[in-house]
Amino acid sequence: MNADQKMRQSTSASAYGARAGTGAGSGAGDGDPPGRVRRFWSERRVPAGIVALVVAAVSGLLLYDVAAVRSGRRAMRWRDWLADELAARPLDNAWMVAGAALLAALGVWMVVMAMAPGLRGLLPMRAPEPESGAGAEAAAAVRAGIDRTSAGLVLRDRAMEVPGVRSARVDVGRRRIRARALAHFRDLDEVRADLDAALHEGIRQLGLARPPALSVHVRRSAKSKG
């Protein structure tokens, strides 16, 4: 990339989340009530059902084999082989250590996944303002969220309304929003400033409980360069 191309590119990283209490990106200026809004928790019915079925199947198989041995029958071959291997190998054997480490890591991973909220694609929105009277409890019970993909589409439409923007792409993450745009006329700094302001206003209107940081990157399109 030569010096002229570098001069034609402009990058702005706006710490929107860090200054959530001031400026255009703040919800406090709109009278939004302070307070912590928790993320949505996944019910995890399908994973819990799968784990329950696997545990039930393994437990039933072991119980059947133990009952068969108690009744005078021979144990299953796989249980004889497993018992012989565990009895013959010392505790410092490489396979024993590797198996124990794998089982421990699997257990830790399952505990972490069980304690994590899940639903990473859903961004929580601010709670409504408290009301006085009979509707206060109902308003406090309302929880809203927006899908990250939908939020990205809304912000992309905002970006396309900025004069000079030829195309735009907005990727919404849980902690950062990355916007990339191609400009085909106007000065890049002007396009970037207008795009930055438009996206900050769009994020504010989304009403997110934890507005992510915003990163804006604008460059000249190849057709405009030619």
mmCIF file with all atom_site columns, C-alpha atoms in Angstrom:
data_model
loop_
_atom_site.group_PDB
_atom_site.id
_atom_site.type_symbol
_atom_site.label_atom_id
_atom_site.label_alt_id
_atom_site.label_comp_id
_atom_site.label_asym_id
_atom_site.label_entity_id
_atom_site.label_seq_id
_atom_site.pdbx_PDB_ins_code
_atom_site.Cartn_x
_atom_site.Cartn_y
_atom_site.Cartn_z
_atom_site.occupancy
_atom_site.B_iso_or_equiv
_atom_site.pdbx_formal_charge
_atom_site.auth_seq_id
_atom_site.auth_comp_id
_atom_site.auth_asym_id
_atom_site.auth_atom_id
_atom_site.pdbx_PDB_model_num
ATOM 1   C CA . MET A 1 1   ? 0.000   0.000   0.000   1.00 0.00 ? 1   MET A CA 1
ATOM 2   C CA . ASN A 1 2   ? 1.488   3.362   -1.073  1.00 0.00 ? 2   ASN A CA 1
ATOM 3   C CA . ALA A 1 3   ? 1.275   6.682   0.740   1.00 0.00 ? 3   ALA A CA 1
ATOM 4   C CA . ASP A 1 4   ? -1.639  7.929   -1.361  1.00 0.00 ? 4   ASP A CA 1
ATOM 5   C CA . GLN A 1 5   ? -3.722  4.868   -0.498  1.00 0.00 ? 5   GLN A CA 1
ATOM 6   C CA . LYS A 1 6   ? -2.911  5.263   3.161   1.00 0.00 ? 6   LYS A CA 1
ATOM 7   C CA . MET A 1 7   ? -4.067  8.877   3.043   1.00 0.00 ? 7   MET A CA 1
ATOM 8   C CA . ARG A 1 8   ? -7.346  7.740   1.491   1.00 0.00 ? 8   ARG A CA 1
ATOM 9   C CA . GLN A 1 9   ? -8.179  5.445   4.386   1.00 0.00 ? 9   GLN A CA 1
ATOM 10  C CA . SER A 1 10  ? -9.648  6.566   7.670   1.00 0.00 ? 10  SER A CA 1
ATOM 11  C CA . THR A 1 11  ? -10.245 4.492   10.771  1.00 0.00 ? 11  THR A CA 1
ATOM 12  C CA . SER A 1 12  ? -12.149 5.555   13.854  1.00 0.00 ? 12  SER A CA 1
ATOM 13  C CA . ALA A 1 13  ? -12.379 3.477   17.051  1.00 0.00 ? 13  ALA A CA 1
ATOM 14  C CA . SER A 1 14  ? -14.974 5.053   19.313  1.00 0.00 ? 14  SER A CA 1
ATOM 15  C CA . ALA A 1 15  ? -15.050 3.754   22.904  1.00 0.00 ? 15  ALA A CA 1
ATOM 16  C CA . TYR A 1 16  ? -18.796 3.945   23.070  1.00 0.00 ? 16  TYR A CA 1
ATOM 17  C CA . GLY A 1 17  ? -19.135 1.523   25.932  1.00 0.00 ? 17  GLY A CA 1
ATOM 18  C CA . ALA A 1 18  ? -16.460 3.261   28.007  1.00 0.00 ? 18  ALA A CA 1
ATOM 19  C CA . ARG A 1 19  ? -18.248 6.590   27.932  1.00 0.00 ? 19  ARG A CA 1
ATOM 20  C CA . ALA A 1 20  ? -21.752 5.241   28.319  1.00 0.00 ? 20  ALA A CA 1
ATOM 21  C CA . GLY A 1 21  ? -22.555 7.890   30.888  1.00 0.00 ? 21  GLY A CA 1
ATOM 22  C CA . THR A 1 22  ? -21.872 10.862  28.602  1.00 0.00 ? 22  THR A CA 1
ATOM 23  C CA . GLY A 1 23  ? -22.330 11.954  25.007  1.00 0.00 ? 23  GLY A CA 1
ATOM 24  C CA . ALA A 1 24  ? -24.679 10.875  22.286  1.00 0.00 ? 24  ALA A CA 1
ATOM 25  C CA . GLY A 1 25  ? -24.214 7.186   22.981  1.00 0.00 ? 25  GLY A CA 1
ATOM 26  C CA . SER A 1 26  ? -25.433 7.440   26.552  1.00 0.00 ? 26  SER A CA 1
ATOM 27  C CA . GLY A 1 27  ? -28.847 6.276   27.602  1.00 0.00 ? 27  GLY A CA 1
ATOM 28  C CA . ALA A 1 28  ? -28.664 8.317   30.790  1.00 0.00 ? 28  ALA A CA 1
ATOM 29  C CA . GLY A 1 29  ? -29.417 11.467  28.894  1.00 0.00 ? 29  GLY A CA 1
ATOM 30  C CA . ASP A 1 30  ? -32.785 10.042  27.853  1.00 0.00 ? 30  ASP A CA 1
ATOM 31  C CA . GLY A 1 31  ? -33.926 9.407   31.401  1.00 0.00 ? 31  GLY A CA 1
ATOM 32  C CA . ASP A 1 32  ? -33.243 5.685   31.306  1.00 0.00 ? 32  ASP A CA 1
ATOM 33  C CA . PRO A 1 33  ? -33.163 4.239   34.807  1.00 0.00 ? 33  PRO A CA 1
ATOM 34  C CA . PRO A 1 34  ? -29.822 2.978   36.089  1.00 0.00 ? 34  PRO A CA 1
ATOM 35  C CA . GLY A 1 35  ? -29.489 -0.615  37.091  1.00 0.00 ? 35  GLY A CA 1
ATOM 36  C CA . ARG A 1 36  ? -28.021 -3.875  35.964  1.00 0.00 ? 36  ARG A CA 1
ATOM 37  C CA . VAL A 1 37  ? -29.798 -5.861  33.290  1.00 0.00 ? 37  VAL A CA 1
ATOM 38  C CA . ARG A 1 38  ? -28.852 -9.525  33.256  1.00 0.00 ? 38  ARG A CA 1
ATOM 39  C CA . ARG A 1 39  ? -28.356 -11.555 30.108  1.00 0.00 ? 39  ARG A CA 1
ATOM 40  C CA . PHE A 1 40  ? -30.943 -14.051 28.969  1.00 0.00 ? 40  PHE A CA 1
ATOM 41  C CA . TRP A 1 41  ? -30.358 -17.615 30.142  1.00 0.00 ? 41  TRP A CA 1
ATOM 42  C CA . SER A 1 42  ? -30.817 -20.553 27.836  1.00 0.00 ? 42  SER A CA 1
ATOM 43  C CA . GLU A 1 43  ? -33.128 -23.309 29.074  1.00 0.00 ? 43  GLU A CA 1
ATOM 44  C CA . ARG A 1 44  ? -30.857 -25.951 27.477  1.00 0.00 ? 44  ARG A CA 1
ATOM 45  C CA . ARG A 1 45  ? -33.594 -28.531 27.169  1.00 0.00 ? 45  ARG A CA 1
ATOM 46  C CA . VAL A 1 46  ? -32.010 -30.405 24.259  1.00 0.00 ? 46  VAL A CA 1
ATOM 47  C CA . PRO A 1 47  ? -28.468 -30.642 25.766  1.00 0.00 ? 47  PRO A CA 1
ATOM 48  C CA . ALA A 1 48  ? -29.893 -31.609 29.150  1.00 0.00 ? 48  ALA A CA 1
ATOM 49  C CA . GLY A 1 49  ? -32.060 -34.277 27.542  1.00 0.00 ? 49  GLY A CA 1
ATOM 50  C CA . ILE A 1 50  ? -29.121 -35.701 25.581  1.00 0.00 ? 50  ILE A CA 1
ATOM 51  C CA . VAL A 1 51  ? -26.897 -35.838 28.666  1.00 0.00 ? 51  VAL A CA 1
ATOM 52  C CA . ALA A 1 52  ? -29.702 -37.465 30.677  1.00 0.00 ? 52  ALA A CA 1
ATOM 53  C CA . LEU A 1 53  ? -30.240 -40.120 27.994  1.00 0.00 ? 53  LEU A CA 1
ATOM 54  C CA . VAL A 1 54  ? -26.520 -40.911 27.765  1.00 0.00 ? 54  VAL A CA 1
ATOM 55  C CA . VAL A 1 55  ? -26.161 -41.185 31.543  1.00 0.00 ? 55  VAL A CA 1
ATOM 56  C CA . ALA A 1 56  ? -29.298 -43.330 31.769  1.00 0.00 ? 56  ALA A CA 1
ATOM 57  C CA . ALA A 1 57  ? -28.079 -45.648 29.003  1.00 0.00 ? 57  ALA A CA 1
ATOM 58  C CA . VAL A 1 58  ? -24.613 -46.113 30.541  1.00 0.00 ? 58  VAL A CA 1
ATOM 59  C CA . SER A 1 59  ? -26.030 -46.569 34.028  1.00 0.00 ? 59  SER A CA 1
ATOM 60  C CA . GLY A 1 60  ? -28.595 -49.095 32.789  1.00 0.00 ? 60  GLY A CA 1
ATOM 61  C CA . LEU A 1 61  ? -25.925 -51.064 30.962  1.00 0.00 ? 61  LEU A CA 1
ATOM 62  C CA . LEU A 1 62  ? -23.689 -51.216 34.037  1.00 0.00 ? 62  LEU A CA 1
ATOM 63  C CA . LEU A 1 63  ? -26.614 -52.128 36.278  1.00 0.00 ? 63  LEU A CA 1
ATOM 64  C CA . TYR A 1 64  ? -27.622 -54.946 33.916  1.00 0.00 ? 64  TYR A CA 1
ATOM 65  C CA . ASP A 1 65  ? -24.066 -56.304 33.798  1.00 0.00 ? 65  ASP A CA 1
ATOM 66  C CA . VAL A 1 66  ? -23.688 -56.199 37.583  1.00 0.00 ? 66  VAL A CA 1
ATOM 67  C CA . ALA A 1 67  ? -27.032 -57.937 38.026  1.00 0.00 ? 67  ALA A CA 1
ATOM 68  C CA . ALA A 1 68  ? -26.023 -60.584 35.467  1.00 0.00 ? 68  ALA A CA 1
ATOM 69  C CA . VAL A 1 69  ? -22.737 -61.250 37.308  1.00 0.00 ? 69  VAL A CA 1
ATOM 70  C CA . ARG A 1 70  ? -24.567 -61.524 40.627  1.00 0.00 ? 70  ARG A CA 1
ATOM 71  C CA . SER A 1 71  ? -26.920 -64.088 39.116  1.00 0.00 ? 71  SER A CA 1
ATOM 72  C CA . GLY A 1 72  ? -24.006 -66.286 38.078  1.00 0.00 ? 72  GLY A CA 1
ATOM 73  C CA . ARG A 1 73  ? -23.474 -65.208 34.485  1.00 0.00 ? 73  ARG A CA 1
ATOM 74  C CA . ARG A 1 74  ? -20.217 -64.052 32.952  1.00 0.00 ? 74  ARG A CA 1
ATOM 75  C CA . ALA A 1 75  ? -19.511 -60.320 32.767  1.00 0.00 ? 75  ALA A CA 1
ATOM 76  C CA . MET A 1 76  ? -19.441 -58.582 29.412  1.00 0.00 ? 76  MET A CA 1
ATOM 77  C CA . ARG A 1 77  ? -16.147 -58.699 27.531  1.00 0.00 ? 77  ARG A CA 1
ATOM 78  C CA . TRP A 1 78  ? -15.644 -54.942 27.532  1.00 0.00 ? 78  TRP A CA 1
ATOM 79  C CA . ARG A 1 79  ? -15.977 -54.822 31.332  1.00 0.00 ? 79  ARG A CA 1
ATOM 80  C CA . ASP A 1 80  ? -13.519 -57.688 31.759  1.00 0.00 ? 80  ASP A CA 1
ATOM 81  C CA . TRP A 1 81  ? -11.055 -55.961 29.437  1.00 0.00 ? 81  TRP A CA 1
ATOM 82  C CA . LEU A 1 82  ? -11.478 -52.626 31.238  1.00 0.00 ? 82  LEU A CA 1
ATOM 83  C CA . ALA A 1 83  ? -11.018 -54.232 34.668  1.00 0.00 ? 83  ALA A CA 1
ATOM 84  C CA . ASP A 1 84  ? -7.880  -56.052 33.512  1.00 0.00 ? 84  ASP A CA 1
ATOM 85  C CA . GLU A 1 85  ? -6.392  -52.884 32.017  1.00 0.00 ? 85  GLU A CA 1
ATOM 86  C CA . LEU A 1 86  ? -7.085  -50.829 35.148  1.00 0.00 ? 86  LEU A CA 1
ATOM 87  C CA . ALA A 1 87  ? -5.601  -53.550 37.359  1.00 0.00 ? 87  ALA A CA 1
ATOM 88  C CA . ALA A 1 88  ? -2.468  -54.040 35.227  1.00 0.00 ? 88  ALA A CA 1
ATOM 89  C CA . ARG A 1 89  ? -1.511  -50.435 34.509  1.00 0.00 ? 89  ARG A CA 1
ATOM 90  C CA . PRO A 1 90  ? 0.124   -48.285 37.227  1.00 0.00 ? 90  PRO A CA 1
ATOM 91  C CA . LEU A 1 91  ? -1.261  -44.886 38.132  1.00 0.00 ? 91  LEU A CA 1
ATOM 92  C CA . ASP A 1 92  ? 1.659   -43.042 36.512  1.00 0.00 ? 92  ASP A CA 1
ATOM 93  C CA . ASN A 1 93  ? 1.058   -44.737 33.163  1.00 0.00 ? 93  ASN A CA 1
ATOM 94  C CA . ALA A 1 94  ? 0.781   -42.275 30.285  1.00 0.00 ? 94  ALA A CA 1
ATOM 95  C CA . TRP A 1 95  ? -2.576  -43.604 29.140  1.00 0.00 ? 95  TRP A CA 1
ATOM 96  C CA . MET A 1 96  ? -3.977  -43.444 32.673  1.00 0.00 ? 96  MET A CA 1
ATOM 97  C CA . VAL A 1 97  ? -2.815  -39.857 33.134  1.00 0.00 ? 97  VAL A CA 1
ATOM 98  C CA . ALA A 1 98  ? -4.113  -38.817 29.721  1.00 0.00 ? 98  ALA A CA 1
ATOM 99  C CA . GLY A 1 99  ? -7.500  -40.428 30.332  1.00 0.00 ? 99  GLY A CA 1
ATOM 100 C CA . ALA A 1 100 ? -7.833  -38.834 33.753  1.00 0.00 ? 100 ALA A CA 1
ATOM 101 C CA . ALA A 1 101 ? -6.879  -35.422 32.355  1.00 0.00 ? 101 ALA A CA 1
ATOM 102 C CA . LEU A 1 102 ? -9.403  -35.809 29.529  1.00 0.00 ? 102 LEU A CA 1
ATOM 103 C CA . LEU A 1 103 ? -12.198 -36.751 31.918  1.00 0.00 ? 103 LEU A CA 1
ATOM 104 C CA . ALA A 1 104 ? -11.301 -33.872 34.258  1.00 0.00 ? 104 ALA A CA 1
ATOM 105 C CA . ALA A 1 105 ? -11.285 -31.386 31.368  1.00 0.00 ? 105 ALA A CA 1
ATOM 106 C CA . LEU A 1 106 ? -14.624 -32.709 30.158  1.00 0.00 ? 106 LEU A CA 1
ATOM 107 C CA . GLY A 1 107 ? -16.099 -32.332 33.625  1.00 0.00 ? 107 GLY A CA 1
ATOM 108 C CA . VAL A 1 108 ? -14.808 -28.767 33.996  1.00 0.00 ? 108 VAL A CA 1
ATOM 109 C CA . TRP A 1 109 ? -16.128 -27.874 30.533  1.00 0.00 ? 109 TRP A CA 1
ATOM 110 C CA . MET A 1 110 ? -19.582 -29.226 31.395  1.00 0.00 ? 110 MET A CA 1
ATOM 111 C CA . VAL A 1 111 ? -19.657 -27.252 34.659  1.00 0.00 ? 111 VAL A CA 1
ATOM 112 C CA . VAL A 1 112 ? -18.619 -24.051 32.879  1.00 0.00 ? 112 VAL A CA 1
ATOM 113 C CA . MET A 1 113 ? -21.223 -24.569 30.166  1.00 0.00 ? 113 MET A CA 1
ATOM 114 C CA . ALA A 1 114 ? -23.904 -25.215 32.774  1.00 0.00 ? 114 ALA A CA 1
ATOM 115 C CA . MET A 1 115 ? -23.058 -21.990 34.623  1.00 0.00 ? 115 MET A CA 1
ATOM 116 C CA . ALA A 1 116 ? -22.815 -19.831 31.480  1.00 0.00 ? 116 ALA A CA 1
ATOM 117 C CA . PRO A 1 117 ? -25.943 -17.921 30.406  1.00 0.00 ? 117 PRO A CA 1
ATOM 118 C CA . GLY A 1 118 ? -25.880 -19.025 26.801  1.00 0.00 ? 118 GLY A CA 1
ATOM 119 C CA . LEU A 1 119 ? -27.942 -17.275 24.092  1.00 0.00 ? 119 LEU A CA 1
ATOM 120 C CA . ARG A 1 120 ? -24.885 -15.336 22.919  1.00 0.00 ? 120 ARG A CA 1
ATOM 121 C CA . GLY A 1 121 ? -26.744 -14.098 19.868  1.00 0.00 ? 121 GLY A CA 1
ATOM 122 C CA . LEU A 1 122 ? -29.316 -12.197 21.939  1.00 0.00 ? 122 LEU A CA 1
ATOM 123 C CA . LEU A 1 123 ? -28.430 -8.740  23.293  1.00 0.00 ? 123 LEU A CA 1
ATOM 124 C CA . PRO A 1 124 ? -30.466 -7.579  26.332  1.00 0.00 ? 124 PRO A CA 1
ATOM 125 C CA . MET A 1 125 ? -32.159 -4.195  26.098  1.00 0.00 ? 125 MET A CA 1
ATOM 126 C CA . ARG A 1 126 ? -32.678 -1.601  28.793  1.00 0.00 ? 126 ARG A CA 1
ATOM 127 C CA . ALA A 1 127 ? -35.552 -2.104  31.200  1.00 0.00 ? 127 ALA A CA 1
ATOM 128 C CA . PRO A 1 128 ? -38.507 0.289   30.860  1.00 0.00 ? 128 PRO A CA 1
ATOM 129 C CA . GLU A 1 129 ? -38.785 3.243   33.195  1.00 0.00 ? 129 GLU A CA 1
ATOM 130 C CA . PRO A 1 130 ? -40.520 2.411   36.485  1.00 0.00 ? 130 PRO A CA 1
ATOM 131 C CA . GLU A 1 131 ? -44.084 3.609   36.694  1.00 0.00 ? 131 GLU A CA 1
ATOM 132 C CA . SER A 1 132 ? -46.220 4.478   39.665  1.00 0.00 ? 132 SER A CA 1
ATOM 133 C CA . GLY A 1 133 ? -49.472 2.698   40.213  1.00 0.00 ? 133 GLY A CA 1
ATOM 134 C CA . ALA A 1 134 ? -50.826 -0.684  39.235  1.00 0.00 ? 134 ALA A CA 1
ATOM 135 C CA . GLY A 1 135 ? -48.648 -1.007  36.135  1.00 0.00 ? 135 GLY A CA 1
ATOM 136 C CA . ALA A 1 136 ? -45.335 -0.690  37.983  1.00 0.00 ? 136 ALA A CA 1
ATOM 137 C CA . GLU A 1 137 ? -44.947 -4.423  38.668  1.00 0.00 ? 137 GLU A CA 1
ATOM 138 C CA . ALA A 1 138 ? -45.905 -5.342  35.110  1.00 0.00 ? 138 ALA A CA 1
ATOM 139 C CA . ALA A 1 139 ? -43.389 -2.862  33.678  1.00 0.00 ? 139 ALA A CA 1
ATOM 140 C CA . ALA A 1 140 ? -40.648 -4.192  35.955  1.00 0.00 ? 140 ALA A CA 1
ATOM 141 C CA . ALA A 1 141 ? -41.309 -7.748  34.744  1.00 0.00 ? 141 ALA A CA 1
ATOM 142 C CA . VAL A 1 142 ? -40.856 -6.849  31.064  1.00 0.00 ? 142 VAL A CA 1
ATOM 143 C CA . ARG A 1 143 ? -37.573 -7.983  29.519  1.00 0.00 ? 143 ARG A CA 1
ATOM 144 C CA . ALA A 1 144 ? -36.612 -7.275  25.939  1.00 0.00 ? 144 ALA A CA 1
ATOM 145 C CA . GLY A 1 145 ? -33.756 -8.341  23.718  1.00 0.00 ? 145 GLY A CA 1
ATOM 146 C CA . ILE A 1 146 ? -32.651 -8.039  20.119  1.00 0.00 ? 146 ILE A CA 1
ATOM 147 C CA . ASP A 1 147 ? -30.866 -10.545 17.939  1.00 0.00 ? 147 ASP A CA 1
ATOM 148 C CA . ARG A 1 148 ? -27.335 -9.532  16.956  1.00 0.00 ? 148 ARG A CA 1
ATOM 149 C CA . THR A 1 149 ? -28.024 -10.231 13.291  1.00 0.00 ? 149 THR A CA 1
ATOM 150 C CA . SER A 1 150 ? -31.125 -8.034  13.353  1.00 0.00 ? 150 SER A CA 1
ATOM 151 C CA . ALA A 1 151 ? -29.220 -5.277  15.109  1.00 0.00 ? 151 ALA A CA 1
ATOM 152 C CA . GLY A 1 152 ? -26.538 -5.480  12.428  1.00 0.00 ? 152 GLY A CA 1
ATOM 153 C CA . LEU A 1 153 ? -29.138 -5.114  9.673   1.00 0.00 ? 153 LEU A CA 1
ATOM 154 C CA . VAL A 1 154 ? -30.660 -2.079  11.365  1.00 0.00 ? 154 VAL A CA 1
ATOM 155 C CA . LEU A 1 155 ? -27.278 -0.407  11.744  1.00 0.00 ? 155 LEU A CA 1
ATOM 156 C CA . ARG A 1 156 ? -26.327 -1.284  8.172   1.00 0.00 ? 156 ARG A CA 1
ATOM 157 C CA . ASP A 1 157 ? -29.449 0.466   6.924   1.00 0.00 ? 157 ASP A CA 1
ATOM 158 C CA . ARG A 1 158 ? -28.406 3.457   9.021   1.00 0.00 ? 158 ARG A CA 1
ATOM 159 C CA . ALA A 1 159 ? -24.975 3.405   7.436   1.00 0.00 ? 159 ALA A CA 1
ATOM 160 C CA . MET A 1 160 ? -26.385 3.278   3.908   1.00 0.00 ? 160 MET A CA 1
ATOM 161 C CA . GLU A 1 161 ? -28.305 6.503   4.588   1.00 0.00 ? 161 GLU A CA 1
ATOM 162 C CA . VAL A 1 162 ? -25.040 8.431   5.043   1.00 0.00 ? 162 VAL A CA 1
ATOM 163 C CA . PRO A 1 163 ? -24.175 10.459  1.911   1.00 0.00 ? 163 PRO A CA 1
ATOM 164 C CA . GLY A 1 164 ? -21.124 9.085   0.167   1.00 0.00 ? 164 GLY A CA 1
ATOM 165 C CA . VAL A 1 165 ? -21.450 5.488   1.413   1.00 0.00 ? 165 VAL A CA 1
ATOM 166 C CA . ARG A 1 166 ? -21.507 3.050   -1.487  1.00 0.00 ? 166 ARG A CA 1
ATOM 167 C CA . SER A 1 167 ? -21.771 -0.162  0.568   1.00 0.00 ? 167 SER A CA 1
ATOM 168 C CA . ALA A 1 168 ? -21.511 -1.060  4.217   1.00 0.00 ? 168 ALA A CA 1
ATOM 169 C CA . ARG A 1 169 ? -21.155 -4.070  6.456   1.00 0.00 ? 169 ARG A CA 1
ATOM 170 C CA . VAL A 1 170 ? -21.860 -4.035  10.194  1.00 0.00 ? 170 VAL A CA 1
ATOM 171 C CA . ASP A 1 171 ? -20.861 -6.965  12.429  1.00 0.00 ? 171 ASP A CA 1
ATOM 172 C CA . VAL A 1 172 ? -22.426 -6.822  15.888  1.00 0.00 ? 172 VAL A CA 1
ATOM 173 C CA . GLY A 1 173 ? -20.648 -8.652  18.683  1.00 0.00 ? 173 GLY A CA 1
ATOM 174 C CA . ARG A 1 174 ? -21.399 -8.790  22.371  1.00 0.00 ? 174 ARG A CA 1
ATOM 175 C CA . ARG A 1 175 ? -18.641 -6.297  23.207  1.00 0.00 ? 175 ARG A CA 1
ATOM 176 C CA . ARG A 1 176 ? -17.805 -4.564  19.924  1.00 0.00 ? 176 ARG A CA 1
ATOM 177 C CA . ILE A 1 177 ? -19.559 -3.411  16.775  1.00 0.00 ? 177 ILE A CA 1
ATOM 178 C CA . ARG A 1 178 ? -17.370 -3.287  13.668  1.00 0.00 ? 178 ARG A CA 1
ATOM 179 C CA . ALA A 1 179 ? -18.565 -1.222  10.726  1.00 0.00 ? 179 ALA A CA 1
ATOM 180 C CA . ARG A 1 180 ? -16.817 -1.257  7.335   1.00 0.00 ? 180 ARG A CA 1
ATOM 181 C CA . ALA A 1 181 ? -17.917 1.042   4.545   1.00 0.00 ? 181 ALA A CA 1
ATOM 182 C CA . LEU A 1 182 ? -16.883 1.892   0.986   1.00 0.00 ? 182 LEU A CA 1
ATOM 183 C CA . ALA A 1 183 ? -17.133 5.548   -0.038  1.00 0.00 ? 183 ALA A CA 1
ATOM 184 C CA . HIS A 1 184 ? -17.440 6.629   -3.674  1.00 0.00 ? 184 HIS A CA 1
ATOM 185 C CA . PHE A 1 185 ? -17.552 10.416  -3.220  1.00 0.00 ? 185 PHE A CA 1
ATOM 186 C CA . ARG A 1 186 ? -16.977 13.062  -0.533  1.00 0.00 ? 186 ARG A CA 1
ATOM 187 C CA . ASP A 1 187 ? -13.913 13.305  1.654   1.00 0.00 ? 187 ASP A CA 1
ATOM 188 C CA . LEU A 1 188 ? -13.213 10.146  3.653   1.00 0.00 ? 188 LEU A CA 1
ATOM 189 C CA . ASP A 1 189 ? -12.924 11.997  6.959   1.00 0.00 ? 189 ASP A CA 1
ATOM 190 C CA . GLU A 1 190 ? -16.322 13.612  6.408   1.00 0.00 ? 190 GLU A CA 1
ATOM 191 C CA . VAL A 1 191 ? -17.922 10.294  5.504   1.00 0.00 ? 191 VAL A CA 1
ATOM 192 C CA . ARG A 1 192 ? -16.346 8.656   8.520   1.00 0.00 ? 192 ARG A CA 1
ATOM 193 C CA . ALA A 1 193 ? -17.512 11.412  10.881  1.00 0.00 ? 193 ALA A CA 1
ATOM 194 C CA . ASP A 1 194 ? -21.104 11.271  9.568   1.00 0.00 ? 194 ASP A CA 1
ATOM 195 C CA . LEU A 1 195 ? -21.088 7.466   9.658   1.00 0.00 ? 195 LEU A CA 1
ATOM 196 C CA . ASP A 1 196 ? -19.728 7.436   13.198  1.00 0.00 ? 196 ASP A CA 1
ATOM 197 C CA . ALA A 1 197 ? -22.442 9.839   14.349  1.00 0.00 ? 197 ALA A CA 1
ATOM 198 C CA . ALA A 1 198 ? -25.194 7.938   12.540  1.00 0.00 ? 198 ALA A CA 1
ATOM 199 C CA . LEU A 1 199 ? -24.156 4.614   14.025  1.00 0.00 ? 199 LEU A CA 1
ATOM 200 C CA . HIS A 1 200 ? -23.869 6.062   17.521  1.00 0.00 ? 200 HIS A CA 1
ATOM 201 C CA . GLU A 1 201 ? -27.399 7.393   17.179  1.00 0.00 ? 201 GLU A CA 1
ATOM 202 C CA . GLY A 1 202 ? -28.558 4.035   15.838  1.00 0.00 ? 202 GLY A CA 1
ATOM 203 C CA . ILE A 1 203 ? -26.984 2.201   18.775  1.00 0.00 ? 203 ILE A CA 1
ATOM 204 C CA . ARG A 1 204 ? -28.640 4.620   21.185  1.00 0.00 ? 204 ARG A CA 1
ATOM 205 C CA . GLN A 1 205 ? -32.041 4.016   19.620  1.00 0.00 ? 205 GLN A CA 1
ATOM 206 C CA . LEU A 1 206 ? -31.580 0.257   19.875  1.00 0.00 ? 206 LEU A CA 1
ATOM 207 C CA . GLY A 1 207 ? -31.799 0.704   23.647  1.00 0.00 ? 207 GLY A CA 1
ATOM 208 C CA . LEU A 1 208 ? -29.167 -1.867  24.539  1.00 0.00 ? 208 LEU A CA 1
ATOM 209 C CA . ALA A 1 209 ? -28.454 -2.450  28.201  1.00 0.00 ? 209 ALA A CA 1
ATOM 210 C CA . ARG A 1 210 ? -24.708 -2.700  27.532  1.00 0.00 ? 210 ARG A CA 1
ATOM 211 C CA . PRO A 1 211 ? -23.932 -0.751  24.346  1.00 0.00 ? 211 PRO A CA 1
ATOM 212 C CA . PRO A 1 212 ? -20.891 -2.331  22.681  1.00 0.00 ? 212 PRO A CA 1
ATOM 213 C CA . ALA A 1 213 ? -17.870 -0.303  21.636  1.00 0.00 ? 213 ALA A CA 1
ATOM 214 C CA . LEU A 1 214 ? -17.981 0.983   18.078  1.00 0.00 ? 214 LEU A CA 1
ATOM 215 C CA . SER A 1 215 ? -15.219 0.656   15.490  1.00 0.00 ? 215 SER A CA 1
ATOM 216 C CA . VAL A 1 216 ? -15.688 2.372   12.127  1.00 0.00 ? 216 VAL A CA 1
ATOM 217 C CA . HIS A 1 217 ? -13.493 1.810   9.081   1.00 0.00 ? 217 HIS A CA 1
ATOM 218 C CA . VAL A 1 218 ? -14.015 3.718   5.827   1.00 0.00 ? 218 VAL A CA 1
ATOM 219 C CA . ARG A 1 219 ? -12.063 3.341   2.604   1.00 0.00 ? 219 ARG A CA 1
ATOM 220 C CA . ARG A 1 220 ? -12.392 4.385   -1.006  1.00 0.00 ? 220 ARG A CA 1
ATOM 221 C CA . SER A 1 221 ? -13.887 1.869   -3.397  1.00 0.00 ? 221 SER A CA 1
ATOM 222 C CA . ALA A 1 222 ? -11.732 0.503   -6.196  1.00 0.00 ? 222 ALA A CA 1
ATOM 223 C CA . LYS A 1 223 ? -13.995 1.961   -8.885  1.00 0.00 ? 223 LYS A CA 1
ATOM 224 C CA . SER A 1 224 ? -13.712 5.431   -7.367  1.00 0.00 ? 224 SER A CA 1
ATOM 225 C CA . LYS A 1 225 ? -9.904  5.143   -7.267  1.00 0.00 ? 225 LYS A CA 1
ATOM 226 C CA . GLY A 1 226 ? -9.801  4.383   -10.938 1.00 0.00 ? 226 GLY A CA 1
#
